[in-house]
Amino acid sequence: MSALLINPTKSILERMHLDGPLLGAIVLVCMFGLVVLYSASGESSDMVSRQAIRFGLGLVAMLVMAQISPDRLLRWIPGMYALGIALLVLVAIIGIGRGSQRWLSFGPVQFQPSEIMKLAVPLMTAWYLRNRILPPGLGTVAAALIIIGLPALLIFEQPDLGTAVLVTAAGIFVLFLSGVRWRLIGIAAGIMLAVLPAVWFLMHDYQRQRVLTMLDPQADPLGAGYHSIQSVIAIGSGATYGKGWLNGTQSHLEFLPERHTDFIFAVYCEEFGFVGVVVLLLAYMLIISRAFAIAMQAQTVFGRLIAGSITMTFFIYIFVNMGMVAGVLPVVGVPLPLISYGGTSAVTLMAGFGILMSVHTHRRFNAAL
Amino acid sequence: MPGSVRFTNPEQSARTINLRIVISAVIMVLMCGLLLSRLAYLQIVNAEYYTTLSQNNRVKVLPLAPPRGLIFSRDGTIVAENRPSFVLAIDTAVIGDLHETVAALSGLLELTQDDIDSFFAEVKSRGRVDEVALGNNLSETQLARFAAQSHRFPGVRIDARLTRYYPQTDLWAHVLGYVGRINEQELKSIDTAEYRGTSHIGKSGIEYTYETILHGSVGFQKVEINAQGRILRVLERTLPEPGRDLYLTIDAGLQQLAFELLAGNRGAIVALDPLTGGVLAFASNPSFNPNLFVNGISSKDYALLRDSPDRPLFNRALQGQYPPGSTVKPLVALAGLQNGVRTTGEETWCPGWYRLPGEQRRYHDWQRQGHGHVNLIRALAESCDIYFYDLARDLGIDTLSDFMRQFGLNSPTGIDLPGEAGGIFPNSEWKARTRKQPWYPGETLSVGIGQGFTLATPLQLAFATSILARHGVGITPHVVGQIEDPLLHQAVEPEFVEREMVSLDSDQYWTDVTHGMEEVVHGNRGTARKVGQNAGYRFAGKSGTAQLFSLPQDVKLSPEEISERLRDHALFVAFGPLENPQIAVAVIVENGVGGSSTAAPMARAIMDQYLQPSRDVSLTD
């Protein structure tokens, strides 16, 4: 608060600990999202306004996170992580869900504890590494892997392959940024390949089916391969310039499943074509490049690690969703960030960006100390 | 923390991390390149291939229309059924120029202009999202011609649908009503999801009242369709829930007899079961063929029905409002007994005319020479007007009206058919409201013999008679007796409330008035003593003759027709058997002149057939 008094020339955004360029890019992509959602939802202004409200909630979450200085956040991280683990264990015991246990219900409110882990795991990993010698030694890496692996395993068991992979990735990104030696990365990759058959046996039938489907969608065109085939047709038929907004026949003929959630990118591709895809990717790149710039300007190891990791996680969301819709990755339940219909993911993402803004806007204040 | 400074070097850490961020950024750009190349491969290199696929290989969800419930008469004769008919199902979302396609099809199959008009009307109301049917009941020749040319018409396919059919044509039209194509207005009020596969909806009669029960619940099938709109295969199916079948209370034989009796006349016959409120016969003649309306009536046929002076579309039994004439006298007599202004034996002097005190005008009896001294029984048997003039004057219009309205006069009976008229039984308040005039004493006299402003439908008269037969108890008249689930064969009976509508101080009043009506048909001097002869049971009746003062203004007639149409209407109400009434009948024959001579034999024939079905029924002169 004293900073406000010391420096009266600060803009309103700065006083609110928000970063203008990043906020602008995020709002831009959200606008894209609402426009596409209107078409994908079958022109339901009701769904669009509900999604707009969720974006509003996300912005509030961002604002709140931005106010928490990295120093204070650091003090909360271990507790937050422990709470996340406890809730995951609770879900395993009493959770509710369709086919899998992912949700906890508090009266009318339901939420997915695994969502917390998307932020808690990279935060905890960065917290652990912040005072270590970088690049980290073997012991440090092993400890970090346990921090990452424990919640990932709990989520994988729910079973929720998509979130488990994303949570693991977020933690691994922190490790990668901390400078883990390439030799170690190579060895890990080798072990992964060796363990892959074991993972195959640990998978649930439907998870295996998804992988098989990705490898050969034609094998079961009306069952598991249906999503992939139809979304690829939708994308391909969009051609260079697309069929035009609200004119996607594939999606409007009600055959494209999950077209307003996980498969919304197919609707976008059908209606806006390859040109539209390039424009959307550029908009995403605006967010990512600004976020990386923030990471590189951060003044603490923790700030750099967490900002970099959040940015990479954001990118991996985009990549996994687009890859899945385009038929090159297995169908896992990963929404397209800020575009897919749904509240939890948008709020978590925005909270993550709030942390980034906090890292950036509390910088001078830290330096002054 | 000087201790840790030895082990960590913040600046070197920063350099390490920033290097990794740059490496990550490079990897991201490469991954974006991969994604973009995959998308370019799909959207640019193979765009044509996928565009064709998206047009050809479509999975659609098609509605499965539920079969409409059937309608049976009380004795199980089918009166509304569904017949398969072939139409062209046109996928309006696929076809670019609808007018061009329809013109080509019309040339090929020789479709009528009406077919084409109703097709475009439906396209307009539904929007171009669904399949819309073109043509109806296509012949085998038409089907063969289309099949040979079908490759020219992508998005058009032959579809078998069920079409409503009324096998007994005219006989049930005014009861069943008919179904017709859903129009724009109806589309706004119905649940469009439920009606996605349905093109027709109940427009009038039972088809209208029981629409939701007859309609059933829509089903769906997921199908794969090729570019020609042909279904390649069914992927998934949810069967529709068929509409419920209706069993009417109307007896098919009685209904047919009613029309035979009315043949050549304009008129109506309504018969009720006083015990259940079920309608036994419901005839309005002339009638029309409801099948004409199902797929849209041609404007020529419609003009013929609309402009006919006999008004076949007019439901006389339900909506025809006639002066009830002397048929109200038994009820007026009850009003006199109940209000204490007459006793059964009390006599009135009838010289053949009546004069109100202080007035010069004479009100005449239908019998010029008069009836002499008449008590209540004779007044009913001989239909003495003077007795009822005097009685009505003693009661006063408002007391009389209050009593008569308890019999359901002046309000619709609430039958399960749409558009019922409520008739009029006037009082001073009614006249002040509608005519802005005071009530004149002379008008009370007219009302006392069922003339003046008084109007009632044949259904109301039958209902009032059934209340009389049951000494004041009435059950809302209805035509549907049972609703049956066609799959489970479980029937439910709709409930109709039985209530005491008229309550009198003494049951003797009912007995006395009924005795007067018995004298009408069985007494030596009864006005309808001819129809009471040779009956195997005793019954009660009352004739009526309604004077006409003017013609309906919208009807154009020749001079000889005008003279025919200025003749009195003939009415008759009856119930029987006396000791255990099972049927109440009201008959009206427009311009039939004499209630006893024209209408009474019809009522007798109806009762004979219902009460003594084994006996040969013949019309007596």
XYZ file of C-alpha atoms in Angstrom, chain B residues 8-612:
605
model
C 23.399 -20.664 -4.799
C 24.226 -18.016 -7.300
C 21.099 -15.996 -8.160
C 22.602 -14.484 -11.275
C 23.712 -17.802 -12.666
C 20.330 -19.316 -11.834
C 18.647 -16.484 -13.714
C 20.819 -17.120 -16.721
C 20.125 -20.857 -16.602
C 16.365 -20.319 -16.403
C 16.265 -17.681 -19.121
C 18.200 -19.968 -21.436
C 15.665 -22.686 -20.807
C 12.812 -20.237 -21.496
C 14.368 -19.388 -24.841
C 14.755 -23.090 -25.631
C 11.110 -23.641 -24.663
C 10.020 -20.803 -26.902
C 11.875 -22.360 -29.794
C 10.287 -25.751 -29.114
C 6.864 -24.074 -28.944
C 7.372 -22.434 -32.295
C 8.345 -25.812 -33.740
C 5.238 -27.431 -32.225
C 3.083 -24.648 -33.638
C 4.680 -25.347 -36.980
C 3.729 -29.002 -36.657
C 0.145 -28.120 -35.772
C -0.121 -25.643 -38.589
C 1.282 -28.111 -41.085
C -1.254 -30.711 -39.974
C -4.063 -28.163 -40.335
C -2.742 -26.970 -43.673
C -2.652 -30.591 -44.792
C -6.322 -30.973 -43.838
C -7.603 -27.570 -44.871
C -5.556 -26.733 -47.934
C -4.080 -29.905 -49.408
C -7.093 -32.139 -48.759
C -9.784 -29.479 -48.556
C -11.650 -30.811 -51.562
C -11.695 -34.356 -50.234
C -13.096 -33.322 -46.855
C -15.566 -30.912 -48.411
C -17.004 -33.792 -50.410
C -17.087 -35.953 -47.298
C -18.886 -33.305 -45.331
C -21.514 -33.059 -48.024
C -21.916 -36.750 -48.650
C -21.419 -38.603 -45.487
C -23.844 -37.233 -43.006
C -25.201 -38.566 -39.849
C -28.622 -37.187 -39.160
C -31.082 -37.574 -36.410
C -34.504 -38.208 -37.891
C -37.660 -38.073 -35.843
C -39.922 -41.109 -35.735
C -43.483 -39.889 -35.651
C -45.722 -41.733 -33.190
C -48.749 -43.424 -34.773
C -51.851 -41.456 -33.867
C -54.298 -43.153 -31.531
C -57.270 -44.854 -33.143
C -60.861 -43.990 -32.346
C -63.550 -46.614 -31.898
C -67.261 -46.383 -31.290
C -68.722 -47.790 -28.079
C -69.267 -51.153 -29.772
C -65.759 -51.353 -31.264
C -66.383 -50.086 -34.798
C -63.312 -48.196 -35.985
C -64.185 -44.614 -36.883
C -60.735 -43.009 -37.203
C -57.732 -44.977 -38.395
C -54.308 -44.514 -39.974
C -53.556 -45.674 -43.491
C -50.100 -45.889 -45.039
C -49.504 -43.444 -47.833
C -46.415 -42.515 -49.795
C -45.002 -39.016 -49.973
C -41.756 -37.444 -51.138
C -39.664 -36.398 -48.164
C -37.637 -33.377 -49.179
C -34.593 -32.437 -47.124
C -34.960 -28.678 -47.320
C -31.568 -28.049 -45.747
C -29.751 -29.758 -48.615
C -31.510 -28.442 -51.681
C -30.306 -25.161 -53.104
C -33.226 -24.030 -55.237
C -36.373 -25.503 -53.769
C -38.680 -23.958 -56.370
C -36.687 -25.458 -59.213
C -36.674 -28.916 -57.632
C -40.385 -28.831 -56.849
C -41.196 -27.629 -60.358
C -39.199 -30.516 -61.843
C -40.872 -33.044 -59.524
C -44.271 -31.613 -60.236
C -43.688 -32.009 -63.984
C -42.529 -35.592 -63.502
C -45.298 -36.707 -61.171
C -48.142 -34.391 -62.223
C -48.619 -33.018 -58.742
C -51.550 -30.718 -58.074
C -51.211 -27.038 -57.281
C -52.695 -27.731 -53.839
C -49.860 -30.206 -53.115
C -47.295 -27.595 -54.079
C -48.961 -24.799 -52.135
C -49.226 -26.810 -48.941
C -45.592 -27.900 -49.329
C -44.342 -24.317 -49.469
C -46.657 -23.295 -46.658
C -45.056 -25.945 -44.461
C -41.524 -24.979 -45.513
C -42.349 -21.408 -44.603
C -43.693 -22.301 -41.177
C -40.982 -24.795 -40.210
C -37.946 -23.082 -41.647
C -35.469 -24.915 -43.812
C -34.125 -27.372 -41.291
C -36.311 -30.441 -41.556
C -37.663 -32.818 -44.095
C -40.969 -31.654 -45.502
C -43.441 -33.900 -47.309
C -44.475 -33.156 -50.876
C -47.585 -34.731 -52.360
C -49.829 -37.184 -50.599
C -50.906 -40.711 -51.263
C -48.655 -41.104 -54.312
C -49.758 -43.811 -56.723
C -47.588 -46.730 -57.781
C -47.107 -45.111 -61.170
C -45.864 -41.925 -59.549
C -43.540 -43.899 -57.269
C -42.118 -45.841 -60.206
C -41.548 -42.679 -62.202
C -39.710 -41.061 -59.334
C -37.627 -44.159 -58.619
C -36.351 -44.178 -62.208
C -35.304 -40.533 -61.992
C -34.298 -40.325 -58.343
C -30.604 -39.718 -59.151
C -31.644 -36.306 -60.512
C -33.064 -35.330 -57.146
C -30.517 -35.452 -54.329
C -32.149 -34.734 -50.991
C -35.482 -36.204 -52.060
C -36.620 -39.643 -50.985
C -39.770 -41.694 -50.900
C -41.205 -41.956 -47.422
C -44.094 -44.039 -46.147
C -46.266 -42.157 -43.701
C -49.492 -42.818 -41.924
C -52.419 -40.678 -42.977
C -55.576 -40.218 -40.975
C -58.632 -41.822 -42.511
C -62.253 -41.696 -41.423
C -63.906 -44.813 -42.879
C -67.477 -43.736 -42.133
C -66.967 -40.328 -43.751
C -69.974 -38.034 -43.064
C -71.403 -40.028 -40.170
C -68.896 -38.955 -37.520
C -67.544 -35.696 -38.897
C -69.202 -33.464 -36.306
C -68.025 -35.679 -33.436
C -64.512 -36.607 -34.538
C -63.652 -33.379 -36.302
C -60.568 -33.913 -38.397
C -56.804 -33.486 -38.459
C -55.039 -31.175 -40.857
C -51.589 -29.864 -41.564
C -50.034 -27.925 -38.706
C -50.239 -24.236 -39.502
C -47.974 -21.390 -38.465
C -50.138 -20.333 -35.563
C -50.346 -23.858 -34.149
C -46.599 -24.240 -34.531
C -46.153 -21.457 -31.997
C -48.269 -23.115 -29.338
C -47.098 -26.738 -29.633
C -43.974 -28.380 -28.271
C -41.995 -28.351 -31.523
C -39.692 -31.155 -30.386
C -42.689 -33.459 -29.841
C -44.070 -32.605 -33.271
C -40.840 -32.825 -35.262
C -41.988 -35.886 -37.133
C -45.641 -34.972 -37.189
C -47.221 -32.960 -39.964
C -50.835 -33.126 -38.828
C -52.706 -31.963 -35.758
C -56.316 -32.147 -34.538
C -58.240 -29.168 -35.854
C -61.724 -29.769 -34.501
C -63.907 -32.244 -32.651
C -62.390 -35.042 -30.593
C -59.233 -34.845 -32.693
C -58.783 -31.358 -31.263
C -59.912 -31.906 -27.658
C -57.908 -35.101 -27.185
C -54.906 -34.014 -29.281
C -52.258 -34.650 -26.626
C -53.657 -38.085 -25.806
C -54.011 -39.136 -29.436
C -50.623 -37.782 -30.472
C -48.264 -39.912 -28.375
C -44.570 -39.200 -27.942
C -41.973 -38.758 -30.650
C -39.081 -41.199 -31.151
C -35.757 -40.736 -32.904
C -33.406 -42.619 -35.148
C -29.828 -41.781 -35.910
C -29.148 -42.596 -39.536
C -26.363 -42.307 -42.026
C -27.508 -40.566 -45.163
C -25.717 -40.251 -48.482
C -25.684 -37.307 -50.871
C -28.915 -38.475 -52.475
C -30.610 -38.270 -49.116
C -31.048 -42.036 -49.038
C -30.745 -43.658 -45.646
C -27.726 -45.940 -45.741
C -28.311 -47.468 -42.370
C -29.844 -46.886 -38.998
C -27.294 -46.421 -36.253
C -29.481 -45.944 -33.226
C -33.186 -45.959 -32.575
C -35.529 -44.762 -29.851
C -39.034 -45.938 -30.628
C -41.917 -43.498 -30.424
C -44.665 -44.004 -27.900
C -47.903 -44.449 -29.858
C -50.901 -42.253 -29.114
C -53.678 -43.667 -26.957
C -56.775 -45.185 -28.532
C -60.157 -43.701 -27.691
C -63.377 -45.617 -27.188
C -66.391 -43.371 -27.605
C -69.657 -43.630 -25.741
C -71.471 -43.278 -29.065
C -73.124 -46.380 -30.477
C -72.313 -46.915 -34.163
C -75.733 -48.361 -34.958
C -77.566 -45.550 -33.204
C -75.423 -42.950 -34.941
C -76.178 -44.469 -38.316
C -79.888 -44.637 -37.539
C -79.871 -40.967 -36.515
C -78.508 -40.010 -39.914
C -81.000 -42.245 -41.721
C -83.812 -40.554 -39.794
C -82.554 -37.076 -40.593
C -81.918 -37.856 -44.262
C -83.289 -35.124 -46.477
C -83.706 -32.731 -43.558
C -81.564 -30.160 -41.854
C -81.494 -31.002 -38.186
C -79.826 -32.684 -35.272
C -80.324 -35.620 -32.952
C -78.570 -35.943 -29.610
C -79.044 -38.948 -27.347
C -77.519 -39.202 -23.856
C -77.225 -41.918 -21.269
C -78.584 -40.158 -18.161
C -76.753 -42.569 -15.857
C -73.261 -41.926 -17.196
C -73.522 -38.677 -19.147
C -72.148 -40.545 -22.154
C -73.403 -39.377 -25.539
C -75.138 -42.247 -27.380
C -75.828 -40.506 -30.679
C -74.714 -37.154 -31.961
C -75.909 -36.326 -35.438
C -75.966 -33.059 -37.338
C -77.336 -33.254 -40.861
C -76.208 -32.481 -43.503
C -72.637 -33.418 -42.684
C -69.401 -33.498 -44.683
C -66.559 -35.837 -45.511
C -63.734 -35.067 -43.036
C -61.217 -36.947 -45.214
C -61.271 -33.958 -47.555
C -59.628 -31.818 -44.902
C -56.804 -34.131 -43.885
C -54.340 -33.159 -46.579
C -55.727 -29.714 -47.221
C -59.098 -29.300 -48.876
C -59.084 -27.885 -52.398
C -60.467 -24.387 -52.627
C -63.217 -25.620 -54.952
C -64.400 -28.304 -52.534
C -64.229 -25.878 -49.674
C -66.258 -23.226 -51.481
C -68.891 -25.862 -52.196
C -69.211 -26.735 -48.498
C -68.972 -23.155 -47.279
C -71.523 -21.702 -49.673
C -74.106 -24.462 -49.480
C -77.375 -23.034 -48.046
C -77.706 -26.229 -45.992
C -74.481 -25.361 -44.160
C -72.991 -28.859 -43.803
C -69.967 -27.566 -41.865
C -72.238 -26.125 -39.183
C -72.441 -28.417 -36.157
C -76.130 -28.049 -35.368
C -76.066 -30.421 -32.384
C -73.327 -28.458 -30.665
C -73.598 -24.932 -31.991
C -77.095 -24.624 -33.437
C -79.093 -22.337 -31.144
C -82.840 -22.748 -31.594
C -85.876 -21.449 -29.738
C -86.748 -24.530 -27.653
C -90.485 -23.855 -27.858
C -92.828 -26.045 -25.826
C -90.039 -28.499 -24.922
C -89.274 -26.233 -21.945
C -92.811 -26.536 -20.528
C -92.043 -29.489 -18.211
C -89.280 -27.435 -16.617
C -91.487 -24.354 -16.321
C -94.092 -26.584 -14.631
C -91.426 -27.713 -12.129
C -90.571 -24.068 -11.468
C -94.243 -23.425 -10.632
C -94.420 -26.365 -8.211
C -91.122 -25.641 -6.516
C -91.864 -21.934 -6.047
C -95.341 -22.653 -4.689
C -97.289 -20.718 -7.307
C -99.072 -23.868 -8.578
C -100.108 -27.240 -7.254
C -100.531 -30.214 -9.549
C -104.316 -30.278 -9.363
C -104.864 -26.508 -9.564
C -106.723 -25.567 -12.723
C -106.348 -22.669 -15.109
C -109.147 -21.567 -17.467
C -108.056 -21.614 -21.061
C -110.383 -19.842 -23.480
C -107.786 -19.969 -26.276
C -106.326 -16.566 -25.524
C -104.702 -14.644 -22.711
C -104.546 -10.974 -21.851
C -102.269 -9.173 -19.426
C -104.125 -6.863 -16.997
C -104.288 -3.356 -18.421
C -103.279 -4.446 -21.921
C -105.409 -4.838 -25.006
C -103.156 -7.302 -26.772
C -104.318 -10.934 -26.833
C -101.811 -13.771 -26.586
C -103.181 -16.798 -28.400
C -103.016 -20.475 -27.681
C -101.878 -22.756 -30.486
C -105.385 -24.237 -30.322
C -107.802 -21.431 -31.278
C -110.822 -22.769 -29.356
C -108.804 -23.292 -26.172
C -108.412 -26.252 -23.805
C -111.022 -25.387 -21.155
C -110.107 -26.113 -17.516
C -106.570 -27.526 -17.441
C -104.440 -28.732 -14.561
C -100.684 -29.293 -14.768
C -100.933 -32.798 -16.224
C -103.361 -31.783 -18.968
C -101.435 -28.575 -19.648
C -98.379 -30.683 -20.420
C -100.192 -33.423 -22.317
C -102.018 -30.962 -24.555
C -99.274 -28.337 -24.446
C -101.651 -25.589 -23.340
C -99.953 -22.220 -23.855
C -102.398 -20.226 -21.720
C -101.563 -22.296 -18.608
C -97.888 -21.500 -19.035
C -98.446 -17.813 -19.885
C -100.240 -17.446 -16.602
C -97.704 -19.533 -14.707
C -94.756 -17.591 -16.137
C -96.411 -14.290 -15.215
C -96.969 -15.504 -11.654
C -93.344 -16.621 -11.363
C -91.856 -13.482 -12.847
C -88.992 -13.585 -15.335
C -86.111 -13.571 -12.846
C -87.467 -16.389 -10.668
C -88.244 -18.419 -13.793
C -84.860 -17.738 -15.317
C -82.959 -18.622 -12.119
C -84.761 -21.947 -11.991
C -84.333 -22.816 -15.651
C -80.650 -22.032 -15.639
C -80.137 -24.808 -13.080
C -80.888 -27.227 -15.919
C -77.890 -26.006 -17.849
C -79.804 -23.656 -20.074
C -77.886 -20.432 -20.729
C -74.485 -22.096 -20.338
C -72.436 -24.659 -22.269
C -72.773 -28.184 -20.899
C -68.989 -28.621 -20.863
C -68.986 -31.565 -23.290
C -65.531 -32.678 -24.484
C -66.010 -31.128 -27.914
C -64.681 -27.702 -28.854
C -66.783 -24.695 -29.846
C -69.936 -25.445 -27.887
C -72.609 -22.724 -27.865
C -74.255 -21.795 -24.572
C -77.710 -20.664 -25.654
C -79.705 -17.955 -23.894
C -82.229 -18.116 -21.121
C -82.979 -14.418 -20.634
C -83.738 -12.409 -17.511
C -84.159 -8.707 -16.864
C -80.476 -8.211 -16.107
C -79.553 -9.919 -19.414
C -81.868 -7.625 -21.360
C -80.603 -4.504 -19.647
C -77.035 -5.534 -20.414
C -77.395 -6.645 -24.018
C -80.329 -4.574 -25.276
C -80.160 -1.596 -22.900
C -83.905 -1.918 -22.437
C -86.217 -2.735 -19.506
C -87.998 -6.095 -19.379
C -91.624 -5.978 -20.565
C -94.217 -8.254 -18.928
C -95.358 -9.602 -22.329
C -91.876 -10.996 -22.910
C -92.229 -13.166 -19.816
C -95.179 -14.919 -21.485
C -93.110 -15.762 -24.590
C -90.261 -17.075 -22.479
C -92.761 -19.228 -20.558
C -93.422 -21.223 -23.742
C -89.803 -21.325 -24.880
C -90.032 -18.467 -27.343
C -88.908 -14.856 -27.216
C -85.232 -14.495 -26.591
C -84.814 -18.084 -25.454
C -82.287 -20.158 -27.388
C -80.856 -23.611 -26.707
C -78.725 -26.155 -28.529
C -79.970 -29.700 -29.143
C -77.227 -30.870 -26.766
C -78.500 -28.551 -24.024
C -82.046 -29.838 -24.502
C -80.886 -33.450 -24.282
C -78.868 -32.611 -21.175
C -81.796 -30.818 -19.496
C -83.999 -33.829 -20.321
C -81.481 -36.221 -18.766
C -81.404 -34.091 -15.602
C -85.189 -34.276 -15.517
C -85.049 -38.053 -16.018
C -82.737 -38.393 -13.008
C -84.690 -36.031 -10.769
C -82.080 -33.313 -10.758
C -78.824 -35.235 -11.093
C -76.552 -34.292 -13.986
C -73.241 -35.599 -15.297
C -71.271 -33.521 -17.783
C -72.041 -34.952 -21.216
C -69.061 -36.542 -22.935
C -68.264 -38.565 -26.023
C -65.088 -40.327 -24.891
C -65.718 -43.292 -22.609
C -62.334 -44.986 -22.415
C -58.728 -44.144 -23.166
C -56.652 -47.222 -23.908
C -52.915 -47.727 -24.097
C -52.490 -49.716 -27.329
C -49.347 -51.494 -26.144
C -50.369 -52.477 -22.646
C -54.097 -52.727 -23.384
C -54.810 -50.858 -20.208
C -57.841 -48.637 -20.313
C -58.701 -45.686 -18.136
C -62.051 -43.961 -17.979
C -61.965 -40.193 -17.841
C -63.872 -39.031 -14.802
C -66.897 -36.841 -15.083
C -68.455 -35.340 -12.017
C -71.971 -36.356 -11.105
C -73.744 -33.641 -9.167
C -77.162 -32.626 -8.023
C -77.937 -29.674 -10.252
C -81.578 -29.160 -9.295
C -82.906 -29.836 -5.825
C -86.683 -29.704 -5.190
C -88.663 -29.607 -1.945
C -90.663 -32.709 -2.856
C -89.837 -35.680 -5.048
C -93.541 -35.707 -5.969
C -92.932 -32.673 -8.203
C -90.651 -34.743 -10.427
C -93.143 -37.590 -10.526
C -96.034 -35.302 -11.445
C -94.221 -33.541 -14.258
C -92.924 -36.851 -15.601
C -96.499 -38.104 -15.518
C -97.540 -35.087 -17.615
C -94.864 -35.980 -20.152
C -96.005 -39.583 -20.137
C -99.485 -38.336 -21.026
C -97.963 -36.499 -24.023
C -97.156 -39.828 -25.673
C -99.379 -42.345 -23.927
C -102.451 -40.254 -22.953
C -105.652 -40.114 -24.999
C -105.323 -36.413 -25.648
C -101.507 -36.217 -25.769
C -100.062 -34.104 -28.562
C -97.766 -36.955 -29.581
C -100.067 -39.856 -28.719
C -99.332 -41.439 -32.119
C -95.656 -42.074 -31.316
C -96.488 -43.688 -28.002
C -98.488 -46.455 -29.625
C -97.190 -50.008 -29.639
C -94.123 -49.135 -27.594
C -92.833 -52.041 -25.574
C -91.966 -49.657 -22.748
C -93.385 -46.470 -21.224
C -91.600 -43.231 -21.890
C -91.956 -39.488 -21.369
C -91.805 -36.862 -24.105
C -92.567 -33.305 -25.007
C -93.045 -31.808 -28.424
C -92.121 -28.305 -29.438
C -92.633 -26.038 -32.380
C -90.432 -23.038 -32.732
C -91.733 -20.088 -34.665
C -89.254 -18.367 -36.916
C -89.278 -14.627 -37.178
C -86.480 -14.079 -39.624
C -84.016 -15.929 -41.781
C -80.297 -15.970 -41.227
C -79.009 -13.059 -43.266
C -75.977 -14.675 -44.852
C -77.930 -17.265 -46.832
C -79.050 -16.660 -50.423
C -82.210 -18.476 -51.455
C -84.788 -18.703 -54.213
C -88.398 -17.645 -53.429
C -89.720 -21.208 -53.058
C -86.799 -22.031 -50.786
C -87.617 -18.985 -48.700
C -91.158 -20.156 -48.144
C -89.828 -23.579 -47.127
C -87.364 -21.967 -44.771
C -89.978 -19.811 -43.067
C -91.745 -22.888 -41.764
C -91.528 -23.670 -38.060
C -88.797 -25.839 -36.581
C -89.974 -29.161 -35.177
C -88.598 -30.293 -31.804
C -89.040 -33.254 -29.524
C -87.428 -34.286 -26.257
C -87.969 -37.649 -24.593
C -86.564 -40.097 -22.082
C -87.348 -43.684 -21.255
C -88.109 -46.190 -19.932
C -90.077 -44.300 -17.273
C -89.260 -46.490 -14.294
C -85.548 -46.681 -15.099
C -84.452 -44.026 -17.625
C -81.609 -45.246 -19.833
C -81.742 -42.759 -22.669
C -82.603 -39.083 -23.110
C -83.110 -37.755 -26.621
C -83.457 -34.336 -28.210
C -84.457 -34.011 -31.869
C -84.678 -30.876 -33.928
C -85.725 -30.713 -37.565
C -85.300 -27.311 -39.108
C -88.489 -26.131 -40.836
C -89.973 -29.513 -39.977
C -93.276 -27.823 -39.002
C -94.668 -30.186 -36.351
C -92.790 -31.391 -33.296
C -95.168 -34.307 -32.753
C -95.457 -35.284 -36.383
C -91.863 -34.851 -37.640
C -89.484 -34.937 -34.681
C -91.298 -37.291 -32.283
C -91.155 -40.411 -34.497
C -87.407 -39.920 -34.852
C -86.946 -39.816 -31.090
C -89.085 -42.940 -30.760
C -87.016 -44.793 -33.378
C -83.801 -43.923 -31.567
C -85.190 -45.122 -28.231
C -86.599 -48.290 -29.795
C -83.284 -49.265 -31.287
C -81.395 -48.534 -28.061
C -83.887 -50.094 -25.637
C -85.089 -52.964 -27.841
